Coordinates of C-alpha atoms in Angstrom, one line a residue:
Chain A
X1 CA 3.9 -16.8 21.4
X2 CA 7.3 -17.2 19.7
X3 CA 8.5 -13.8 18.6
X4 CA 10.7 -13.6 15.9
X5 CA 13.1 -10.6 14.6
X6 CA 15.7 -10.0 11.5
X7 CA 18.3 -8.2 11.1
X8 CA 19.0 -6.0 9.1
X9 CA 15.9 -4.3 8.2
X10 CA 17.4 -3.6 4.6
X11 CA 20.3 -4.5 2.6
X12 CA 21.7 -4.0 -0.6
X13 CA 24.8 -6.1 -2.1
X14 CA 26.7 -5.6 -5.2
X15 CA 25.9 -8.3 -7.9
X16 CA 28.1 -11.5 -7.1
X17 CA 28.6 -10.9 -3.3
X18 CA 27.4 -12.3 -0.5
X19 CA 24.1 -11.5 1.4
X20 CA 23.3 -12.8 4.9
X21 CA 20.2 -12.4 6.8
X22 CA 19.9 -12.9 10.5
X23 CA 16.9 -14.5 12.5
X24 CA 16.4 -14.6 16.1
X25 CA 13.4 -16.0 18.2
X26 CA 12.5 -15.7 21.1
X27 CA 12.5 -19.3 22.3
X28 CA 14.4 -22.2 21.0
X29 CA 12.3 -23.8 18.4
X30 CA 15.0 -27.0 18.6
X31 CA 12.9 -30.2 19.4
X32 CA 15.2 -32.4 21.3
X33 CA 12.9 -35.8 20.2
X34 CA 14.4 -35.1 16.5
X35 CA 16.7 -32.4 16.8
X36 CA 15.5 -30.4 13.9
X37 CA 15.2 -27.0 13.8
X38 CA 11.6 -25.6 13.1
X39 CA 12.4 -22.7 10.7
X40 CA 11.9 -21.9 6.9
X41 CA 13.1 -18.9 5.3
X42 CA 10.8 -17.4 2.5
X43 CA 11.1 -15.0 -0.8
X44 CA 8.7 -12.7 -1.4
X45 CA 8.9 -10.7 -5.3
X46 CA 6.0 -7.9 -5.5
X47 CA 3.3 -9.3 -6.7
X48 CA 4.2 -12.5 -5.8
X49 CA 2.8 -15.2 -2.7
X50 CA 5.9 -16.2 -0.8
X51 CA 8.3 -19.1 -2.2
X52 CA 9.8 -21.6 0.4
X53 CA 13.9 -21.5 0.0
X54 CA 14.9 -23.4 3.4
X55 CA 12.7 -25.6 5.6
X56 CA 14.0 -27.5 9.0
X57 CA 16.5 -24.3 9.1
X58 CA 19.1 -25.8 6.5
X59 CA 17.5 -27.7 4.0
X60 CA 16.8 -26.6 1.0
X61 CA 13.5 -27.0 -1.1
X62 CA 13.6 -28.7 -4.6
X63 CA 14.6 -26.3 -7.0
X64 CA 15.6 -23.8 -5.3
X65 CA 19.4 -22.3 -6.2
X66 CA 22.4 -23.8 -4.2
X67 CA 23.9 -20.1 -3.7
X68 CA 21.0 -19.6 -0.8
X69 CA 21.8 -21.4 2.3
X70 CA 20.5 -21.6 6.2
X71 CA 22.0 -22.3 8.8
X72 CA 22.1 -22.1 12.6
X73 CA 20.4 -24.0 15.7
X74 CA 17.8 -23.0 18.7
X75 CA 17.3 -19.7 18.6
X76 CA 19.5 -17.8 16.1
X77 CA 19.5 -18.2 12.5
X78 CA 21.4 -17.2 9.1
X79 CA 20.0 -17.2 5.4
X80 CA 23.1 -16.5 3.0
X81 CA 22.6 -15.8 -0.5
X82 CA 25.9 -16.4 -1.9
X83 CA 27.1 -14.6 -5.6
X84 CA 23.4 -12.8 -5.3
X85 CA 21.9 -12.4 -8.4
X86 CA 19.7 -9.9 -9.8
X87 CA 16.7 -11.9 -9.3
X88 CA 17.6 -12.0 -5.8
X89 CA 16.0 -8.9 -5.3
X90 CA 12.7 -9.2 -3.1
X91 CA 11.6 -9.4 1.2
X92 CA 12.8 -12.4 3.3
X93 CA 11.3 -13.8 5.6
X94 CA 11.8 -16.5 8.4
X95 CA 9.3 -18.0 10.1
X96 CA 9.1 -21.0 13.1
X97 CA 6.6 -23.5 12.9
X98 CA 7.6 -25.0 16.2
X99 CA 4.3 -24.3 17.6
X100 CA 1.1 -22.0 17.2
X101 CA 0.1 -19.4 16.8
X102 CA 3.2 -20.1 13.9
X103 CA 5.0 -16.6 13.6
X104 CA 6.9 -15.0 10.6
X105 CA 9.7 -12.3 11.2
X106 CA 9.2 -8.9 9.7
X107 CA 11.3 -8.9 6.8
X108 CA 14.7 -8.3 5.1
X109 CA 14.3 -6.3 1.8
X110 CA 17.3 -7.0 -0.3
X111 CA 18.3 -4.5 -3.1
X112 CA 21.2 -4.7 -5.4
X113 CA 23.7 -2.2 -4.9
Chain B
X1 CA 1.3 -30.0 -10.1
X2 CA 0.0 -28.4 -6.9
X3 CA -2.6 -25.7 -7.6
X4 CA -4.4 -23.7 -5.1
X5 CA -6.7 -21.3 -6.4
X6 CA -8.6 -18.8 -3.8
X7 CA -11.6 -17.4 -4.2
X8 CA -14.2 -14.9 -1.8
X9 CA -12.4 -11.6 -1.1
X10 CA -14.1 -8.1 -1.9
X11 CA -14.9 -5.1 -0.2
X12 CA -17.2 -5.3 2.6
X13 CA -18.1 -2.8 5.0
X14 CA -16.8 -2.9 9.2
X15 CA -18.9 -5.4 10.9
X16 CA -19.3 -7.2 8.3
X17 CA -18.9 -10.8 6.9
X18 CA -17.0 -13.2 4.3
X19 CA -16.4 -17.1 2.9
X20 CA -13.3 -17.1 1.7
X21 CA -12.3 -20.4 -0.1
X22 CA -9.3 -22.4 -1.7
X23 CA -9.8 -24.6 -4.1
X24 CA -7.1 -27.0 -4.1
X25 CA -5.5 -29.8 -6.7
X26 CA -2.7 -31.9 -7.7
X27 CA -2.2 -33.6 -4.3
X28 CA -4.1 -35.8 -2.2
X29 CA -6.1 -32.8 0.1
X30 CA -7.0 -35.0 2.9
X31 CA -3.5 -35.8 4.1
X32 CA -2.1 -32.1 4.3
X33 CA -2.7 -29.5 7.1
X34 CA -3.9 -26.2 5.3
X35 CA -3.1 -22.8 6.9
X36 CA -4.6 -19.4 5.8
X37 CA -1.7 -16.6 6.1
X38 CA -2.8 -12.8 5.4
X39 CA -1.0 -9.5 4.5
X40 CA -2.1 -6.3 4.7
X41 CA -0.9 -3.8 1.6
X42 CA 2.9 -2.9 2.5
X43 CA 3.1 -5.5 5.5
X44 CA 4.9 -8.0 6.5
X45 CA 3.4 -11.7 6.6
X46 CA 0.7 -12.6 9.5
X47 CA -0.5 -16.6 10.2
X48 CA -4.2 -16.4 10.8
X49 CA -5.4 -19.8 11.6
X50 CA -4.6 -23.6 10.5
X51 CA -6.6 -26.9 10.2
X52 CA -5.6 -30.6 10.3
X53 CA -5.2 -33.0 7.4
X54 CA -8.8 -34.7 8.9
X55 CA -10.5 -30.9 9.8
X56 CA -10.5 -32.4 13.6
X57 CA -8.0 -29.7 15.0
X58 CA -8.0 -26.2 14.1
X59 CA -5.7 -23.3 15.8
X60 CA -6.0 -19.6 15.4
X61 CA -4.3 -16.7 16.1
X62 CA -5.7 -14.8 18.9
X63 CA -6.2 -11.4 16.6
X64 CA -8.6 -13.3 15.0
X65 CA -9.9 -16.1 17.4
X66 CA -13.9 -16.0 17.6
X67 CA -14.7 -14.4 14.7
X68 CA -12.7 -16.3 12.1
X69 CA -13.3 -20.4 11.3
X70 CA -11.4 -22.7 9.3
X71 CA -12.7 -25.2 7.8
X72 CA -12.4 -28.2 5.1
X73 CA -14.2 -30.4 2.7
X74 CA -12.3 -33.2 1.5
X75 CA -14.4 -34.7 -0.7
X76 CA -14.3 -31.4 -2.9
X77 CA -11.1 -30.6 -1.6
X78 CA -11.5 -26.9 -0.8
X79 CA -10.7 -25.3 2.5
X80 CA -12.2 -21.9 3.8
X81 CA -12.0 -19.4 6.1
X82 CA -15.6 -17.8 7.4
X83 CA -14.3 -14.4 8.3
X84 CA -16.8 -13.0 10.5
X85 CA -17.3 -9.1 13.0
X86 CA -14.6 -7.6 9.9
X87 CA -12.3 -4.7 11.4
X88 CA -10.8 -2.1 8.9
X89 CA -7.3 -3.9 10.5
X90 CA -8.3 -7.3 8.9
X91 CA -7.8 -5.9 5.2
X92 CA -5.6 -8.1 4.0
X93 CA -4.4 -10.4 0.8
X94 CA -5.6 -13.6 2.2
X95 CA -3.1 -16.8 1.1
X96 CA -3.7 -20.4 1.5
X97 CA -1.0 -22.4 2.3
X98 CA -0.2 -26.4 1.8
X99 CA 2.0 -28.0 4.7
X100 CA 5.1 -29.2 3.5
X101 CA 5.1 -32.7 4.8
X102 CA 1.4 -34.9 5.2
X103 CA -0.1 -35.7 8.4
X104 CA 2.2 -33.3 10.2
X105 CA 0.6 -29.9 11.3
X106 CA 4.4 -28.2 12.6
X107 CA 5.6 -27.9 9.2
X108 CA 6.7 -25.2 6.9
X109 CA 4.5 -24.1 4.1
X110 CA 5.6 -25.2 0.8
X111 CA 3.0 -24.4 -1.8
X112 CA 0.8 -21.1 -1.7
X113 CA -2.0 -19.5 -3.3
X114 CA -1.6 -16.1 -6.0
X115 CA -4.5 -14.6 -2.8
X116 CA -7.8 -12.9 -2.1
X117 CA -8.1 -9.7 -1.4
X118 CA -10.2 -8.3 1.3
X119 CA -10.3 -5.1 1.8
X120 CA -12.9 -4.0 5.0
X121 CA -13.9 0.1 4.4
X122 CA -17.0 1.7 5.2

């Protein structure tokens, strides 16, 4: 299984500054057929089910803000929330579909300073 | 607009048994994998099985392989999730999840249900 981890466990940013969230797995989840990156990056608000921001590691889903961004290739990967915002606050989560069993990292809880 | 509605969850003692279901709409059900995802209160997020556009591959995780199925009727597009042999670890919201792209399993999971809530207590 493809183990994934984020860093940090926690964060919290002043209003208007940057945020960036780091994803690791433990296997490149980079097929070479299409070169494309098999990670999404998700929101999660209390309450809430999980939104999809970023699918195929940098591309972002209709609607969602251009101040979040991915980035990165293979095996280690950035979400940045740029200018965060105060409904910005909430658990991130990235997540490889590259294969089963698909696997979700264990969270980034972003607070506002 | 994509709707996915579950339905099923409740408390049930250890041992015990569930149909959980998602009734789906607003797309065309037969051409999108489905995947149920669970969390249990204050955890993180946990795939628990998936199931082809056409129902003819399913996958599981291995915490729950053998006693959970997935299943799928397209012609009243709803898909389910027979939870079987309950544990008190496998209380959990229970989301369904639509594939992003159709006819592709390995895909991220861009629409998702508000969840069912099982909760497995003696």
């Amino acid at each position: 299984d493809i183990v994934m981890t984020q860093s940090p466990d926690s964060l919290a940013v002043s209003l208007g500054e940057r945020a960036t969230i780091n994803c690791k797995s433990s296997q490149s989840v980079l097929y070479s057929s299409n070169n494309k990156n098999y990670l999404a990056w998700y929101q999660q608000k209390p309450g809430q089910p999980p939104k999809l921001l970023i699918y195929w590691a940098s591309t972002r889903e209709s609607g969602v803000p251009d101040r979040f961004s991915g980035s990165g290739s293979g095996t280690d990967f950035t979400l940045t929330i740029s200018n965060l915002q105060a409904e910005d606050v909430a658990v991130y989560y990235c997540q490889q579909y590259y294969s089963t069993p698909f696997t979700f990292g264990p969270g980034t809880k972003v607070d506002i300073k | 607009e994509v709707q996915l509605l579950e339905s099923g969850g409740g408390l049930v003692q250890p041992g015990g048994s569930l149909r959980l279901s998602c009734a789906a709409s607003g797309f065309t059900f037969s051409s999108y994998a489905m995947s149920w995802v669970r969390q249990a209160p204050g955890k993180g997020l946990e795939w628990v099985s998936a199931i082809s556009g056409s129902g003819g591959g399913t996958y599981y995780a291995d915490s729950v392989k053998g006693r959970f199925t997935i299943s799928r009727d397209n012609s009243k597009n709803t898909l389910y999730l027979q939870v079987n042999s309950l544990r008190a670890e496998d209380t959990a919201v229970y989301y369904c999840a639509k594939a992003t792209n159709s006819w592709e399993l390995l895909n991220a999971f861009d629409y998702w249900g508000q969840g069912t809530l099982v909760t497995v207590s003696s």
